[in-house]
Amino acid sequence: MSVARIETLERADSTLLQLSGDWTLATMPRPISALEHRLRTLALDDPAWDLRSIARMDSAGGVLLWRAWGRQWPSSLLISPSHRLLIERVEAMPVHRSRDSGKDRLLAFVVVGRMVLGAAAHLAGMVALIGQLVLDLLHIFRHPGDMPWR
């Protein structure tokens, strides 16, 4: 297993990014967010991409490249048919949008409310338990013969 590598080749009129190695979750350098940021930065200049030297790619590598490309195919791309098929599957996946921050604020109130209701239920159970204990003790004091000594 070889680590994922990016080589930048400057040409007279353009830039070629040659990716090589294994683009799998296990072999990507950590943190992956730094690699994604580097790829996005390199993609801003609309370079030519050469992915033919990639030995292995899994869905994590495909998602990383797809996101770095801004969820669209680059204008110049050299890629093996199997890797193209993998990225086409990534392209077909639905995009999950982040939740609205207003819902997050409402969620905080819901969580606090559930905690308060749970605490109130525990308190009610504790009061009922202590009340029943007091009633049982009063009954035993008034009727000592009902005490189960054996």
mmCIF file of C-alpha atoms in Angstrom:
data_model
loop_
_atom_site.group_PDB
_atom_site.id
_atom_site.type_symbol
_atom_site.label_atom_id
_atom_site.label_comp_id
_atom_site.label_asym_id
_atom_site.label_seq_id
_atom_site.Cartn_x
_atom_site.Cartn_y
_atom_site.Cartn_z
ATOM 1 C CA MET A 1 0.000 0.000 0.000
ATOM 2 C CA SER A 2 1.407 3.343 -1.005
ATOM 3 C CA VAL A 3 0.244 6.674 0.295
ATOM 4 C CA ALA A 4 -1.820 9.046 -1.847
ATOM 5 C CA ARG A 5 0.439 11.570 -3.597
ATOM 6 C CA ILE A 6 -0.089 14.750 -5.624
ATOM 7 C CA GLU A 7 2.550 15.957 -8.053
ATOM 8 C CA THR A 8 2.229 19.372 -9.685
ATOM 9 C CA LEU A 9 3.767 19.712 -13.148
ATOM 10 C CA GLU A 10 3.944 23.236 -14.531
ATOM 11 C CA ARG A 11 3.579 23.590 -18.280
ATOM 12 C CA ALA A 12 3.962 26.696 -20.399
ATOM 13 C CA ASP A 13 0.247 27.421 -20.525
ATOM 14 C CA SER A 14 -1.286 25.166 -17.875
ATOM 15 C CA THR A 15 -0.769 23.044 -14.798
ATOM 16 C CA LEU A 16 -1.001 19.261 -14.649
ATOM 17 C CA LEU A 17 -1.835 17.560 -11.376
ATOM 18 C CA GLN A 18 -0.694 13.961 -11.405
ATOM 19 C CA LEU A 19 -2.185 11.843 -8.636
ATOM 20 C CA SER A 20 -0.588 8.528 -7.749
ATOM 21 C CA GLY A 21 -0.523 5.868 -5.077
ATOM 22 C CA ASP A 22 -3.491 4.382 -3.270
ATOM 23 C CA TRP A 23 -6.389 6.796 -2.774
ATOM 24 C CA THR A 24 -8.108 4.775 -0.093
ATOM 25 C CA LEU A 25 -9.245 5.779 3.359
ATOM 26 C CA ALA A 26 -6.496 3.668 4.922
ATOM 27 C CA THR A 27 -3.665 5.305 2.957
ATOM 28 C CA MET A 28 -4.707 8.953 2.852
ATOM 29 C CA PRO A 29 -2.504 11.276 4.889
ATOM 30 C CA ARG A 30 -4.053 12.563 8.094
ATOM 31 C CA PRO A 31 -5.860 14.848 8.586
ATOM 32 C CA ILE A 32 -7.911 14.185 5.484
ATOM 33 C CA SER A 33 -9.415 17.681 5.720
ATOM 34 C CA ALA A 34 -5.950 19.139 5.027
ATOM 35 C CA LEU A 35 -5.641 16.979 1.903
ATOM 36 C CA GLU A 36 -9.103 18.063 0.769
ATOM 37 C CA HIS A 37 -8.211 21.723 1.345
ATOM 38 C CA ARG A 38 -5.016 21.298 -0.689
ATOM 39 C CA LEU A 39 -6.923 19.649 -3.541
ATOM 40 C CA ARG A 40 -9.573 22.395 -3.536
ATOM 41 C CA THR A 41 -6.882 25.067 -3.611
ATOM 42 C CA LEU A 42 -5.125 23.354 -6.520
ATOM 43 C CA ALA A 43 -8.445 22.927 -8.362
ATOM 44 C CA LEU A 44 -9.127 26.683 -8.326
ATOM 45 C CA ASP A 45 -6.730 27.233 -11.257
ATOM 46 C CA ASP A 46 -8.621 24.659 -13.390
ATOM 47 C CA PRO A 47 -5.619 22.398 -13.945
ATOM 48 C CA ALA A 48 -5.477 19.236 -16.013
ATOM 49 C CA TRP A 49 -5.906 16.138 -13.857
ATOM 50 C CA ASP A 50 -4.064 12.870 -14.510
ATOM 51 C CA LEU A 51 -5.428 10.055 -12.362
ATOM 52 C CA ARG A 52 -3.996 7.185 -14.433
ATOM 53 C CA SER A 53 -1.181 6.553 -11.915
ATOM 54 C CA ILE A 54 -3.619 5.865 -9.084
ATOM 55 C CA ALA A 55 -3.213 2.202 -8.188
ATOM 56 C CA ARG A 56 -6.318 1.844 -6.028
ATOM 57 C CA MET A 57 -9.206 4.136 -5.173
ATOM 58 C CA ASP A 58 -12.132 3.538 -2.847
ATOM 59 C CA SER A 59 -15.284 5.570 -2.308
ATOM 60 C CA ALA A 60 -13.503 7.825 0.218
ATOM 61 C CA GLY A 61 -10.956 8.794 -2.439
ATOM 62 C CA GLY A 62 -13.717 9.307 -4.985
ATOM 63 C CA VAL A 63 -15.727 11.517 -2.632
ATOM 64 C CA LEU A 64 -12.611 13.509 -1.755
ATOM 65 C CA LEU A 65 -11.840 14.232 -5.418
ATOM 66 C CA TRP A 66 -15.484 14.937 -6.297
ATOM 67 C CA ARG A 67 -15.774 17.476 -3.492
ATOM 68 C CA ALA A 68 -12.422 19.045 -4.405
ATOM 69 C CA TRP A 69 -13.665 19.486 -7.969
ATOM 70 C CA GLY A 70 -16.714 21.387 -6.701
ATOM 71 C CA ARG A 71 -19.046 18.458 -7.504
ATOM 72 C CA GLN A 72 -18.465 18.784 -11.239
ATOM 73 C CA TRP A 73 -16.124 17.121 -13.687
ATOM 74 C CA PRO A 74 -12.901 19.008 -14.441
ATOM 75 C CA SER A 75 -12.445 20.272 -17.988
ATOM 76 C CA SER A 76 -9.337 18.136 -18.563
ATOM 77 C CA LEU A 77 -9.218 14.693 -16.970
ATOM 78 C CA LEU A 78 -7.216 11.566 -17.728
ATOM 79 C CA ILE A 79 -8.656 8.635 -15.779
ATOM 80 C CA SER A 80 -8.973 4.859 -16.017
ATOM 81 C CA PRO A 81 -12.422 3.453 -16.830
ATOM 82 C CA SER A 82 -12.774 1.754 -13.436
ATOM 83 C CA HIS A 83 -11.959 4.946 -11.541
ATOM 84 C CA ARG A 84 -14.320 6.923 -13.790
ATOM 85 C CA LEU A 85 -17.075 4.459 -12.932
ATOM 86 C CA LEU A 86 -16.376 4.884 -9.211
ATOM 87 C CA ILE A 87 -16.535 8.686 -9.428
ATOM 88 C CA GLU A 88 -19.723 8.459 -11.504
ATOM 89 C CA ARG A 89 -21.265 6.475 -8.632
ATOM 90 C CA VAL A 90 -20.113 9.196 -6.219
ATOM 91 C CA GLU A 91 -21.654 11.808 -8.535
ATOM 92 C CA ALA A 92 -24.989 9.964 -8.409
ATOM 93 C CA MET A 93 -25.089 10.000 -4.596
ATOM 94 C CA PRO A 94 -27.457 12.567 -3.055
ATOM 95 C CA VAL A 95 -25.861 15.603 -1.451
ATOM 96 C CA HIS A 96 -26.675 15.953 2.237
ATOM 97 C CA ARG A 97 -27.161 19.568 3.188
ATOM 98 C CA SER A 98 -26.308 20.759 6.671
ATOM 99 C CA ARG A 99 -29.246 21.346 8.955
ATOM 100 C CA ASP A 100 -30.646 24.810 9.492
ATOM 101 C CA SER A 101 -29.163 26.549 12.550
ATOM 102 C CA GLY A 102 -32.693 27.582 13.616
ATOM 103 C CA LYS A 103 -33.560 23.914 13.973
ATOM 104 C CA ASP A 104 -30.408 23.446 16.065
ATOM 105 C CA ARG A 105 -31.549 26.142 18.483
ATOM 106 C CA LEU A 106 -34.970 24.521 18.722
ATOM 107 C CA LEU A 107 -33.311 21.158 19.276
ATOM 108 C CA ALA A 108 -31.467 22.572 22.299
ATOM 109 C CA PHE A 109 -34.785 23.587 23.874
ATOM 110 C CA VAL A 110 -36.243 20.154 23.165
ATOM 111 C CA VAL A 111 -33.272 18.438 24.821
ATOM 112 C CA VAL A 112 -33.466 20.687 27.896
ATOM 113 C CA GLY A 113 -37.241 20.173 28.085
ATOM 114 C CA ARG A 114 -36.869 16.399 27.960
ATOM 115 C CA MET A 115 -34.256 16.535 30.723
ATOM 116 C CA VAL A 116 -36.545 18.662 32.914
ATOM 117 C CA LEU A 117 -39.504 16.318 32.326
ATOM 118 C CA GLY A 118 -37.316 13.308 33.102
ATOM 119 C CA ALA A 119 -36.114 14.917 36.344
ATOM 120 C CA ALA A 120 -39.721 15.763 37.290
ATOM 121 C CA ALA A 121 -40.751 12.137 36.711
ATOM 122 C CA HIS A 122 -37.906 10.941 38.952
ATOM 123 C CA LEU A 123 -38.896 13.463 41.626
ATOM 124 C CA ALA A 124 -42.533 12.310 41.500
ATOM 125 C CA GLY A 125 -41.420 8.693 41.865
ATOM 126 C CA MET A 126 -39.203 9.592 44.826
ATOM 127 C CA VAL A 127 -42.047 11.468 46.566
ATOM 128 C CA ALA A 128 -44.381 8.495 46.023
ATOM 129 C CA LEU A 129 -41.774 6.087 47.432
ATOM 130 C CA ILE A 130 -41.128 8.187 50.548
ATOM 131 C CA GLY A 131 -44.873 8.735 51.033
ATOM 132 C CA GLN A 132 -45.562 4.999 50.879
ATOM 133 C CA LEU A 133 -42.711 4.361 53.368
ATOM 134 C CA VAL A 134 -44.205 6.893 55.818
ATOM 135 C CA LEU A 135 -47.675 5.329 55.486
ATOM 136 C CA ASP A 136 -46.258 1.829 56.073
ATOM 137 C CA LEU A 137 -44.302 2.995 59.154
ATOM 138 C CA LEU A 138 -47.421 4.680 60.609
ATOM 139 C CA HIS A 139 -49.414 1.491 60.094
ATOM 140 C CA ILE A 140 -46.710 -0.597 61.855
ATOM 141 C CA PHE A 141 -46.590 1.826 64.815
ATOM 142 C CA ARG A 142 -50.381 1.722 65.173
ATOM 143 C CA HIS A 143 -50.566 -2.061 64.703
ATOM 144 C CA PRO A 144 -47.282 -3.625 65.971
ATOM 145 C CA GLY A 145 -48.760 -7.120 65.673
ATOM 146 C CA ASP A 146 -48.773 -6.758 61.866
ATOM 147 C CA MET A 147 -44.962 -6.549 61.888
ATOM 148 C CA PRO A 148 -43.516 -9.657 60.128
ATOM 149 C CA TRP A 149 -40.936 -10.706 62.729
ATOM 150 C CA ARG A 150 -40.086 -13.975 61.036
#
